């Protein structure tokens, strides 16, 4: 197993994980792209040592293991489609709110609101936090 | 039997294509979808009958050897769960047709065909005999669920959809890494071959793989602490979509976990699973109590109930696994029905908020009855199916002398009942709120919706009626999973 490939996997994974913790969707999407690449390289690495192209009758000597390559190809196609979907989501988010930042989730906002209510001492309409 | 297996996967896909081609021609589209989903459900029922009498059936796609190609394996576990799942999707599509003209309904041009794609993914996920095809099936299900969740493009949906997509995408990437680990360690992703090769690995590698896939499937199944995306995402989707998600998606994660961890004999992870199961049950039930919206309460119940299935699996005994399988079979229809009733409430009241509704028991006694049956069943009261399923899981826990988890299970059951009472008091009792604040109560085709819900409630009652037979089948399925020799010889010979 080649050390260079392992380092690549590690590097891509760490950069990808760092990016998906960001608040901006464009960074999150880049992060997922890098993570996907890392997984694909890991899949290819798992097939064992490199060799010649696995074509029956056209290669002599050691062939590369074709099965992980087939798996990796499938994974690439899927992550390609999902990246596009994420981009569409981010586009819609920008349309709705003018930026591409991830919003707080409902429970977070509820807790923050309850806190504020205790501090300010005034009652907030409970209905406005419900899901409509 | 190969035709039946192919039918469960291919007919919904074909109907999805036809449905998309028909576009705005409503009747043609509905006919294509219903015929496709109905055929798949009927085929899966016939598959159950055949498999339970004739044993496991294997299809080698394209004639490749299992080490290289895709195999589809209809064993008793798959054959038992599949008809339940496919029938649910069929009923929900009926409900969606009734609901389409309301503000709460999904866009009918997309909902039917995408449910078809999802059905194909569900069938593939349950029947597949190798982990990579399981990954592809997961993606098929998830991609259609992403679109179903966000296709209306409302603000709440985009917000919740984003965390839903991100969480599942991360789990899928971890799944891919896990496949790379497994392939590097064993040289195969075929489940039958893995039952042979994983036990030969060193203890550390084996447990590492087991724990990795516990996280992967656990994220899909929304176990503690990986559940936070669920109650945020599910309630924002149109009712019909939420009902399918609630009935199926997390359950596919549990299904994969039961299959993988039992076949590869990961008994050593049992104690971790039990701890996670206990916390999941209690946290889910407590979360439900804190909510004031019908769909959000029900969403937290999903999490709580996943704990029971995980508990059955974590016991790693024949009775425990059988209990988990029976719970799966009971839970899928009951949860779906509850969300469908939630949809009926929203349709009628114009809201799912407990504070703003009331008095429905007097005005709509039928809806109240349709709610009461699955609600009591979910809380685990006799004589409904939930009682049988919970009894199976808990008695397996007592048998294994795991007292803490039994106590947690009973406490979570009581809390579930309490939050169901909260819905009942908020929605069905009390006085009707004045409907003058201009909310939308577009009725849709109420008769179709009520018929679909009634059909589903009848289905859950049937499950409690045939509980004995189903438990015997679950026991046989769990014996097959726990002694993988028969699975292996069926696939490899």
CSV table of C-alpha atoms in Angstrom, one decimal, chain B residues 40-465:
chain,number,residue,atom,x,y,z
B,40,UNK,CA,-44.2,-4.4,-6.0
B,41,UNK,CA,-46.2,-4.8,-2.8
B,42,UNK,CA,-48.1,-7.8,-4.1
B,43,UNK,CA,-44.9,-9.4,-5.4
B,44,UNK,CA,-43.2,-8.9,-2.0
B,45,UNK,CA,-46.2,-10.6,-0.2
B,46,UNK,CA,-45.9,-13.6,-2.6
B,47,UNK,CA,-42.2,-13.6,-1.9
B,48,UNK,CA,-42.9,-13.9,1.8
B,49,UNK,CA,-45.2,-16.9,1.3
B,50,UNK,CA,-42.7,-18.6,-1.0
B,51,UNK,CA,-39.6,-17.9,1.2
B,52,UNK,CA,-41.3,-19.0,4.4
B,53,UNK,CA,-42.2,-22.4,2.8
B,54,UNK,CA,-39.3,-23.0,0.4
B,55,UNK,CA,-36.4,-21.2,2.1
B,56,UNK,CA,-33.8,-18.6,1.0
B,57,UNK,CA,-33.7,-17.8,-2.7
B,58,UNK,CA,-30.7,-16.2,-4.4
B,59,UNK,CA,-30.4,-14.3,-7.7
B,60,UNK,CA,-27.0,-13.7,-9.2
B,61,UNK,CA,-27.4,-10.6,-11.3
B,62,UNK,CA,-25.8,-11.1,-14.7
B,63,UNK,CA,-24.7,-14.6,-13.6
B,64,UNK,CA,-21.5,-13.4,-11.9
B,65,UNK,CA,-19.9,-15.3,-9.0
B,66,UNK,CA,-20.8,-13.7,-5.7
B,67,UNK,CA,-17.2,-12.6,-5.1
B,68,UNK,CA,-17.3,-10.4,-8.2
B,69,UNK,CA,-20.9,-9.6,-8.9
B,70,UNK,CA,-24.2,-8.4,-7.3
B,71,UNK,CA,-26.3,-11.0,-5.6
B,72,UNK,CA,-29.9,-10.5,-4.4
B,73,UNK,CA,-30.8,-12.7,-1.4
B,74,UNK,CA,-34.4,-13.2,-0.3
B,75,UNK,CA,-34.0,-14.7,3.1
B,76,UNK,CA,-36.8,-14.8,5.7
B,77,UNK,CA,-35.7,-11.5,7.4
B,78,UNK,CA,-35.8,-9.6,4.1
B,79,UNK,CA,-39.0,-11.3,3.0
B,80,UNK,CA,-40.7,-10.5,6.3
B,81,UNK,CA,-39.9,-6.8,6.4
B,82,UNK,CA,-40.2,-6.0,2.7
B,83,UNK,CA,-44.0,-6.5,2.3
B,84,UNK,CA,-44.7,-4.3,5.3
B,85,UNK,CA,-42.5,-1.5,3.9
B,86,UNK,CA,-43.9,-1.7,0.4
B,87,UNK,CA,-47.5,-1.8,1.6
B,88,UNK,CA,-46.9,1.3,3.6
B,89,UNK,CA,-45.6,3.2,0.6
B,90,UNK,CA,-48.7,2.1,-1.4
B,91,UNK,CA,-51.1,3.4,1.3
B,92,UNK,CA,-49.2,6.7,1.6
B,93,UNK,CA,-49.4,7.2,-2.2
B,94,UNK,CA,-53.2,6.7,-1.9
B,95,UNK,CA,-53.3,9.3,0.9
B,96,UNK,CA,-51.2,11.7,-1.2
B,97,UNK,CA,-53.6,11.4,-4.1
B,98,UNK,CA,-56.4,12.4,-1.7
B,99,UNK,CA,-54.4,15.3,-0.2
B,100,UNK,CA,-53.0,16.8,-3.4
B,101,UNK,CA,-55.2,19.8,-3.6
B,102,UNK,CA,-54.4,21.1,-0.1
B,103,UNK,CA,-51.7,23.4,1.1
B,104,UNK,CA,-50.2,20.5,3.1
B,105,UNK,CA,-49.8,18.2,0.2
B,106,UNK,CA,-46.7,17.4,-1.8
B,107,UNK,CA,-46.4,18.4,-5.4
B,108,UNK,CA,-48.1,15.5,-7.1
B,109,UNK,CA,-46.0,15.7,-10.2
B,110,UNK,CA,-43.0,14.7,-8.2
B,111,UNK,CA,-44.3,12.9,-5.2
B,112,UNK,CA,-45.6,9.8,-6.9
B,113,UNK,CA,-42.6,9.1,-9.2
B,114,UNK,CA,-40.1,9.8,-6.4
B,115,UNK,CA,-41.9,7.4,-4.1
B,116,UNK,CA,-41.4,4.9,-6.8
B,117,UNK,CA,-37.7,5.5,-6.9
B,118,UNK,CA,-37.6,5.3,-3.1
B,119,UNK,CA,-39.5,2.0,-3.2
B,120,UNK,CA,-37.0,0.5,-5.6
B,121,UNK,CA,-34.2,1.6,-3.2
B,122,UNK,CA,-36.0,0.1,-0.2
B,123,UNK,CA,-36.4,-3.2,-2.0
B,124,UNK,CA,-32.8,-3.2,-3.1
B,125,UNK,CA,-31.5,-2.3,0.4
B,126,UNK,CA,-33.4,-5.2,1.9
B,127,UNK,CA,-32.7,-7.8,-0.7
B,128,UNK,CA,-29.1,-7.1,-1.5
B,129,UNK,CA,-26.4,-9.5,-0.5
B,130,UNK,CA,-23.4,-7.2,-0.6
B,131,UNK,CA,-22.5,-4.1,1.2
B,132,UNK,CA,-21.7,-1.9,-1.8
B,133,UNK,CA,-25.1,-2.5,-3.3
B,134,UNK,CA,-26.5,-1.6,0.1
B,135,UNK,CA,-24.6,1.7,-0.2
B,136,UNK,CA,-26.1,2.3,-3.7
B,137,UNK,CA,-29.6,1.4,-2.4
B,138,UNK,CA,-29.1,3.8,0.5
B,139,UNK,CA,-28.2,6.6,-1.9
B,140,UNK,CA,-31.2,5.8,-4.1
B,141,UNK,CA,-33.5,6.1,-1.0
B,142,UNK,CA,-31.7,9.2,0.3
B,143,UNK,CA,-31.6,11.1,-3.0
B,144,UNK,CA,-35.3,10.7,-3.5
B,145,UNK,CA,-35.8,11.7,0.2
B,146,UNK,CA,-33.7,14.8,-0.3
B,147,UNK,CA,-35.8,15.9,-3.2
B,148,UNK,CA,-39.1,15.0,-1.5
B,149,UNK,CA,-38.1,16.9,1.6
B,150,UNK,CA,-37.1,20.1,-0.2
B,151,UNK,CA,-38.9,20.2,-3.5
B,152,UNK,CA,-41.4,22.9,-2.4
B,153,UNK,CA,-38.5,25.2,-1.6
B,154,UNK,CA,-40.0,26.8,1.5
B,155,UNK,CA,-37.6,28.4,3.9
B,156,UNK,CA,-38.1,26.0,6.8
B,157,UNK,CA,-37.6,23.1,4.4
B,158,UNK,CA,-34.4,24.4,3.0
B,159,UNK,CA,-33.0,25.1,6.5
B,160,UNK,CA,-34.0,21.6,7.8
B,161,UNK,CA,-33.1,20.0,4.5
B,162,UNK,CA,-29.6,21.3,4.6
B,163,UNK,CA,-28.8,19.7,8.0
B,164,UNK,CA,-30.6,16.5,6.9
B,165,UNK,CA,-28.6,16.3,3.6
B,166,UNK,CA,-25.3,17.2,5.3
B,167,UNK,CA,-25.8,14.6,8.1
B,168,UNK,CA,-26.7,11.8,5.7
B,169,UNK,CA,-24.0,12.8,3.3
B,170,UNK,CA,-21.5,12.5,6.0
B,171,UNK,CA,-22.8,9.1,7.0
B,172,UNK,CA,-22.6,8.0,3.4
B,173,UNK,CA,-19.0,9.1,3.1
B,174,UNK,CA,-18.2,7.2,6.3
B,175,UNK,CA,-20.0,4.2,4.8
B,176,UNK,CA,-17.6,4.4,1.8
B,177,UNK,CA,-14.6,4.6,4.1
B,178,UNK,CA,-15.9,1.6,5.9
B,179,UNK,CA,-16.2,-0.3,2.6
B,180,UNK,CA,-12.6,0.5,1.9
B,181,UNK,CA,-11.6,-0.8,5.4
B,182,UNK,CA,-13.6,-3.9,4.9
B,183,UNK,CA,-12.2,-4.5,1.4
B,184,UNK,CA,-8.6,-3.9,2.6
B,185,UNK,CA,-9.1,-6.3,5.5
B,186,UNK,CA,-11.0,-9.1,3.8
B,187,UNK,CA,-10.9,-8.7,0.0
B,188,UNK,CA,-14.7,-8.7,-0.4
B,189,UNK,CA,-17.8,-6.8,0.3
B,190,UNK,CA,-20.1,-9.7,-0.2
B,191,UNK,CA,-22.1,-10.4,3.0
B,192,UNK,CA,-22.0,-14.2,2.7
B,193,UNK,CA,-18.2,-14.2,2.3
B,194,UNK,CA,-17.9,-11.7,5.1
B,195,UNK,CA,-19.7,-14.0,7.5
B,196,UNK,CA,-16.7,-16.3,6.9
B,197,UNK,CA,-13.8,-13.9,6.8
B,198,UNK,CA,-14.7,-11.3,9.5
B,199,UNK,CA,-14.6,-13.8,12.4
B,200,UNK,CA,-11.1,-14.7,11.2
B,201,UNK,CA,-9.8,-11.2,11.6
B,202,UNK,CA,-7.9,-10.1,14.7
B,203,UNK,CA,-10.2,-8.9,17.6
B,204,UNK,CA,-9.2,-5.2,17.2
B,205,UNK,CA,-9.9,-5.0,13.4
B,206,UNK,CA,-13.1,-6.9,13.8
B,207,UNK,CA,-14.4,-4.6,16.6
B,208,UNK,CA,-13.2,-1.5,14.7
B,209,UNK,CA,-15.2,-2.5,11.6
B,210,UNK,CA,-18.2,-3.3,13.8
B,211,UNK,CA,-18.0,0.0,15.6
B,212,UNK,CA,-17.5,2.0,12.4
B,213,UNK,CA,-20.6,0.5,10.8
B,214,UNK,CA,-22.5,1.0,14.1
B,215,UNK,CA,-21.8,4.7,13.7
B,216,UNK,CA,-22.7,4.6,9.9
B,217,UNK,CA,-26.0,2.8,10.3
B,218,UNK,CA,-26.6,4.5,13.7
B,219,UNK,CA,-26.6,7.9,11.9
B,220,UNK,CA,-29.2,6.7,9.4
B,221,UNK,CA,-31.2,5.2,12.2
B,222,UNK,CA,-31.0,8.4,14.4
B,223,UNK,CA,-29.7,6.8,17.6
B,224,UNK,CA,-28.4,8.9,20.4
B,225,UNK,CA,-26.4,11.1,20.0
B,226,UNK,CA,-26.7,11.2,16.2
B,227,UNK,CA,-30.5,12.1,16.1
B,228,UNK,CA,-30.6,15.9,16.2
B,229,UNK,CA,-31.3,16.2,12.4
B,230,UNK,CA,-34.4,14.1,12.6
B,231,UNK,CA,-37.0,16.1,14.6
B,232,UNK,CA,-35.8,19.2,12.8
B,233,UNK,CA,-36.2,17.9,9.3
B,234,UNK,CA,-39.2,15.5,9.3
B,235,UNK,CA,-41.9,17.9,10.4
B,236,UNK,CA,-41.1,20.5,7.7
B,237,UNK,CA,-42.0,18.1,4.8
B,238,UNK,CA,-45.5,17.6,3.5
B,239,UNK,CA,-47.5,15.1,5.7
B,240,UNK,CA,-47.4,12.3,3.2
B,241,UNK,CA,-43.6,12.6,2.8
B,242,UNK,CA,-43.1,12.7,6.6
B,243,UNK,CA,-45.2,9.6,7.0
B,244,UNK,CA,-43.0,7.6,4.6
B,245,UNK,CA,-39.8,9.0,6.1
B,246,UNK,CA,-41.1,8.2,9.6
B,247,UNK,CA,-42.2,4.7,8.7
B,248,UNK,CA,-39.2,3.7,6.6
B,249,UNK,CA,-36.0,5.7,6.6
B,250,UNK,CA,-34.6,5.2,10.1
B,251,UNK,CA,-35.9,1.7,10.0
B,252,UNK,CA,-33.7,0.9,7.0
B,253,UNK,CA,-30.7,1.9,9.1
B,254,UNK,CA,-31.8,-0.5,11.9
B,255,UNK,CA,-32.5,-3.2,9.3
B,256,UNK,CA,-29.0,-2.9,7.9
B,257,UNK,CA,-27.6,-2.9,11.4
B,258,UNK,CA,-29.5,-6.1,12.4
B,259,UNK,CA,-28.4,-7.8,9.2
B,260,UNK,CA,-24.7,-6.8,9.3
B,261,UNK,CA,-24.0,-7.0,13.0
B,262,UNK,CA,-25.8,-10.3,13.5
B,263,UNK,CA,-24.5,-12.0,10.4
B,264,UNK,CA,-20.9,-11.1,11.3
B,265,UNK,CA,-21.3,-12.0,15.0
B,266,UNK,CA,-20.4,-8.7,16.6
B,267,UNK,CA,-21.6,-9.8,20.1
B,268,UNK,CA,-18.8,-7.9,21.8
B,269,UNK,CA,-20.5,-4.6,20.8
B,270,UNK,CA,-23.7,-5.7,22.6
B,271,UNK,CA,-23.1,-3.7,25.8
B,272,UNK,CA,-22.3,-0.5,23.9
B,273,UNK,CA,-25.5,-1.0,21.9
B,274,UNK,CA,-27.5,-1.5,25.0
B,275,UNK,CA,-26.3,1.7,26.6
B,276,UNK,CA,-26.9,3.7,23.4
B,277,UNK,CA,-30.4,2.0,23.2
B,278,UNK,CA,-31.3,3.0,26.7
B,279,UNK,CA,-30.3,6.6,26.4
B,280,UNK,CA,-32.0,6.8,22.9
B,281,UNK,CA,-35.3,5.6,24.3
B,282,UNK,CA,-35.4,7.9,27.3
B,283,UNK,CA,-34.0,11.0,25.5
B,284,UNK,CA,-36.5,10.5,22.6
B,285,UNK,CA,-39.5,10.2,25.0
B,286,UNK,CA,-38.4,13.2,27.1
B,287,UNK,CA,-37.9,15.2,23.9
B,288,UNK,CA,-41.4,14.3,22.8
B,289,UNK,CA,-42.9,15.6,26.1
B,290,UNK,CA,-41.2,19.0,25.7
B,291,UNK,CA,-42.8,19.6,22.3
B,292,UNK,CA,-46.1,21.4,21.5
B,293,UNK,CA,-46.7,20.4,17.9
B,294,UNK,CA,-48.2,17.1,16.8
B,295,UNK,CA,-45.6,16.3,14.1
B,296,UNK,CA,-42.7,17.2,16.3
B,297,UNK,CA,-44.0,15.0,19.2
B,298,UNK,CA,-44.3,12.1,16.8
B,299,UNK,CA,-40.9,12.8,15.4
B,300,UNK,CA,-39.3,12.5,18.8
B,301,UNK,CA,-41.2,9.2,19.3
B,302,UNK,CA,-39.4,7.8,16.3
B,303,UNK,CA,-36.1,8.3,18.1
B,304,UNK,CA,-37.4,6.7,21.3
B,305,UNK,CA,-38.7,3.7,19.4
B,306,UNK,CA,-35.5,3.1,17.6
B,307,UNK,CA,-34.0,2.5,21.0
B,308,UNK,CA,-36.3,-0.5,21.5
B,309,UNK,CA,-35.1,-2.1,18.2
B,310,UNK,CA,-31.5,-1.4,19.1
B,311,UNK,CA,-32.1,-3.0,22.5
B,312,UNK,CA,-33.3,-6.2,20.9
B,313,UNK,CA,-30.3,-6.3,18.6
B,314,UNK,CA,-27.9,-5.4,21.4
B,315,UNK,CA,-29.0,-8.4,23.5
B,316,UNK,CA,-27.5,-10.7,20.8
B,317,UNK,CA,-29.8,-13.5,21.8
B,318,UNK,CA,-32.3,-15.4,19.6
B,319,UNK,CA,-35.2,-13.9,21.5
B,320,UNK,CA,-33.7,-10.4,21.4
B,321,UNK,CA,-33.1,-10.4,17.6
B,322,UNK,CA,-36.5,-11.9,17.0
B,323,UNK,CA,-38.0,-9.1,19.2
B,324,UNK,CA,-36.2,-6.5,17.3
B,325,UNK,CA,-37.5,-7.9,14.0
B,326,UNK,CA,-41.1,-8.0,15.3
B,327,UNK,CA,-40.7,-4.5,16.6
B,328,UNK,CA,-39.6,-3.4,13.2
B,329,UNK,CA,-42.6,-5.0,11.6
B,330,UNK,CA,-45.0,-3.4,14.1
B,331,UNK,CA,-43.4,0.0,14.2
B,332,UNK,CA,-43.3,0.8,10.5
B,333,UNK,CA,-47.1,0.8,9.9
B,334,UNK,CA,-48.0,2.3,13.3
B,335,UNK,CA,-45.7,5.2,12.9
B,336,UNK,CA,-46.8,5.9,9.4
B,337,UNK,CA,-50.5,5.9,10.4
B,338,UNK,CA,-49.8,8.3,13.2
B,339,UNK,CA,-48.3,10.8,10.8
B,340,UNK,CA,-51.2,10.3,8.4
B,341,UNK,CA,-53.6,11.1,11.2
B,342,UNK,CA,-51.4,14.1,12.0
B,343,UNK,CA,-52.0,15.1,8.4
B,344,UNK,CA,-55.7,14.8,8.8
B,345,UNK,CA,-55.6,17.0,11.9
B,346,UNK,CA,-53.6,19.6,10.1
B,347,UNK,CA,-56.0,19.5,7.2
B,348,UNK,CA,-58.9,19.9,9.5
B,349,UNK,CA,-57.5,22.5,11.9
B,350,UNK,CA,-55.1,24.3,9.6
B,351,UNK,CA,-52.4,23.7,12.2
B,352,UNK,CA,-50.6,21.0,14.1
B,353,UNK,CA,-49.9,23.1,17.1
B,354,UNK,CA,-51.5,21.8,20.3
B,355,UNK,CA,-52.1,25.3,21.7
B,356,UNK,CA,-54.3,26.3,18.7
B,357,UNK,CA,-56.4,23.3,18.3
B,358,UNK,CA,-59.0,21.4,20.3
B,359,UNK,CA,-62.4,19.8,20.4
B,360,UNK,CA,-61.8,17.4,17.5
B,361,UNK,CA,-63.2,14.4,19.4
B,362,UNK,CA,-66.7,15.9,19.2
B,363,UNK,CA,-66.4,17.2,15.6
B,364,UNK,CA,-64.5,14.4,14.0
B,365,UNK,CA,-64.9,11.2,16.1
B,366,UNK,CA,-63.6,9.1,13.2
B,367,UNK,CA,-60.3,10.9,13.2
B,368,UNK,CA,-60.1,10.6,16.9
B,369,UNK,CA,-60.6,6.8,16.7
B,370,UNK,CA,-58.0,6.5,13.9
B,371,UNK,CA,-55.6,8.4,16.2
B,372,UNK,CA,-56.4,6.5,19.4
B,373,UNK,CA,-55.7,3.0,18.0
B,374,UNK,CA,-52.1,3.5,16.7
B,375,UNK,CA,-51.3,5.9,19.6
B,376,UNK,CA,-52.2,3.2,22.2
B,377,UNK,CA,-50.3,0.7,20.1
B,378,UNK,CA,-47.2,2.8,20.0
B,379,UNK,CA,-47.3,3.3,23.8
B,380,UNK,CA,-47.4,-0.5,24.0
B,381,UNK,CA,-50.9,-1.1,25.5
B,382,UNK,CA,-52.6,-4.5,25.0
B,383,UNK,CA,-54.2,-5.8,22.8
B,384,UNK,CA,-52.5,-3.8,20.1
B,385,UNK,CA,-49.4,-4.8,18.1
B,386,UNK,CA,-47.1,-2.5,20.2
B,387,UNK,CA,-47.8,-4.5,23.3
B,388,UNK,CA,-46.7,-7.8,21.6
B,389,UNK,CA,-43.6,-6.2,20.1
B,390,UNK,CA,-42.6,-4.5,23.4
B,391,UNK,CA,-43.4,-7.6,25.3
B,392,UNK,CA,-41.1,-9.6,23.0
B,393,UNK,CA,-38.2,-7.2,23.4
B,394,UNK,CA,-38.6,-6.7,27.2
B,395,UNK,CA,-39.0,-10.4,28.0
B,396,UNK,CA,-35.8,-11.0,26.0
B,397,UNK,CA,-34.1,-8.4,28.1
B,398,UNK,CA,-35.4,-10.1,31.4
B,399,UNK,CA,-34.2,-13.4,30.0
B,400,UNK,CA,-30.7,-12.0,29.4
B,401,UNK,CA,-30.8,-10.4,32.9
B,402,UNK,CA,-30.1,-6.9,31.6
B,403,UNK,CA,-32.2,-5.1,34.2
B,404,UNK,CA,-31.1,-1.5,33.6
B,405,UNK,CA,-32.2,-1.6,30.0
B,406,UNK,CA,-35.5,-3.2,30.9
B,407,UNK,CA,-36.2,-0.4,33.4
B,408,UNK,CA,-35.3,2.2,30.8
B,409,UNK,CA,-37.6,0.5,28.3
B,410,UNK,CA,-40.5,0.5,30.8
B,411,UNK,CA,-39.9,4.2,31.8
B,412,UNK,CA,-39.8,5.3,28.1
B,413,UNK,CA,-43.0,3.4,27.5
B,414,UNK,CA,-44.7,5.4,30.3
B,415,UNK,CA,-43.3,8.7,29.0
B,416,UNK,CA,-44.6,7.8,25.5
B,417,UNK,CA,-48.1,7.3,26.9
B,418,UNK,CA,-47.9,10.6,28.7
B,419,UNK,CA,-47.0,12.5,25.5
B,420,UNK,CA,-49.8,10.7,23.6
B,421,UNK,CA,-52.1,11.9,26.3
B,422,UNK,CA,-50.8,15.4,25.7
B,423,UNK,CA,-51.7,15.2,22.0
B,424,UNK,CA,-55.1,13.8,22.9
B,425,UNK,CA,-55.9,16.6,25.4
B,426,UNK,CA,-54.6,19.3,23.1
B,427,UNK,CA,-56.2,18.2,19.9
B,428,UNK,CA,-59.2,16.1,20.7
B,429,UNK,CA,-60.5,17.5,24.0
B,430,UNK,CA,-61.4,21.0,25.0
B,431,UNK,CA,-63.3,23.6,23.0
B,432,UNK,CA,-62.8,24.3,19.3
B,433,UNK,CA,-60.7,27.4,18.7
B,434,UNK,CA,-62.4,30.0,16.6
B,435,UNK,CA,-61.6,29.6,13.0
B,436,UNK,CA,-61.7,33.2,12.2
B,437,UNK,CA,-58.0,33.9,12.0
B,438,UNK,CA,-57.9,33.1,8.3
B,439,UNK,CA,-56.0,29.9,8.4
B,440,UNK,CA,-56.1,27.5,5.5
B,441,UNK,CA,-58.3,24.5,5.9
B,442,UNK,CA,-58.5,23.3,2.3
B,443,UNK,CA,-60.2,20.0,2.8
B,444,UNK,CA,-58.8,18.0,-0.2
B,445,UNK,CA,-60.4,14.7,-1.0
B,446,UNK,CA,-61.2,13.8,2.6
B,447,UNK,CA,-62.8,10.5,1.7
B,448,UNK,CA,-59.7,9.1,0.0
B,449,UNK,CA,-57.5,10.3,2.8
B,450,UNK,CA,-59.7,8.7,5.5
B,451,UNK,CA,-59.9,5.5,3.5
B,452,UNK,CA,-56.1,5.3,3.2
B,453,UNK,CA,-55.7,6.0,6.9
B,454,UNK,CA,-58.4,3.5,7.8
B,455,UNK,CA,-56.8,0.9,5.6
B,456,UNK,CA,-53.5,1.4,7.4
B,457,UNK,CA,-55.1,1.2,10.8
B,458,UNK,CA,-56.7,-2.0,9.8
B,459,UNK,CA,-53.3,-3.2,8.7
B,460,UNK,CA,-51.8,-2.5,12.2
B,461,UNK,CA,-54.7,-4.4,13.8
B,462,UNK,CA,-54.0,-7.3,11.5
B,463,UNK,CA,-50.5,-7.4,12.8
B,464,UNK,CA,-51.7,-7.7,16.4
B,465,UNK,CA,-54.1,-10.4,15.2
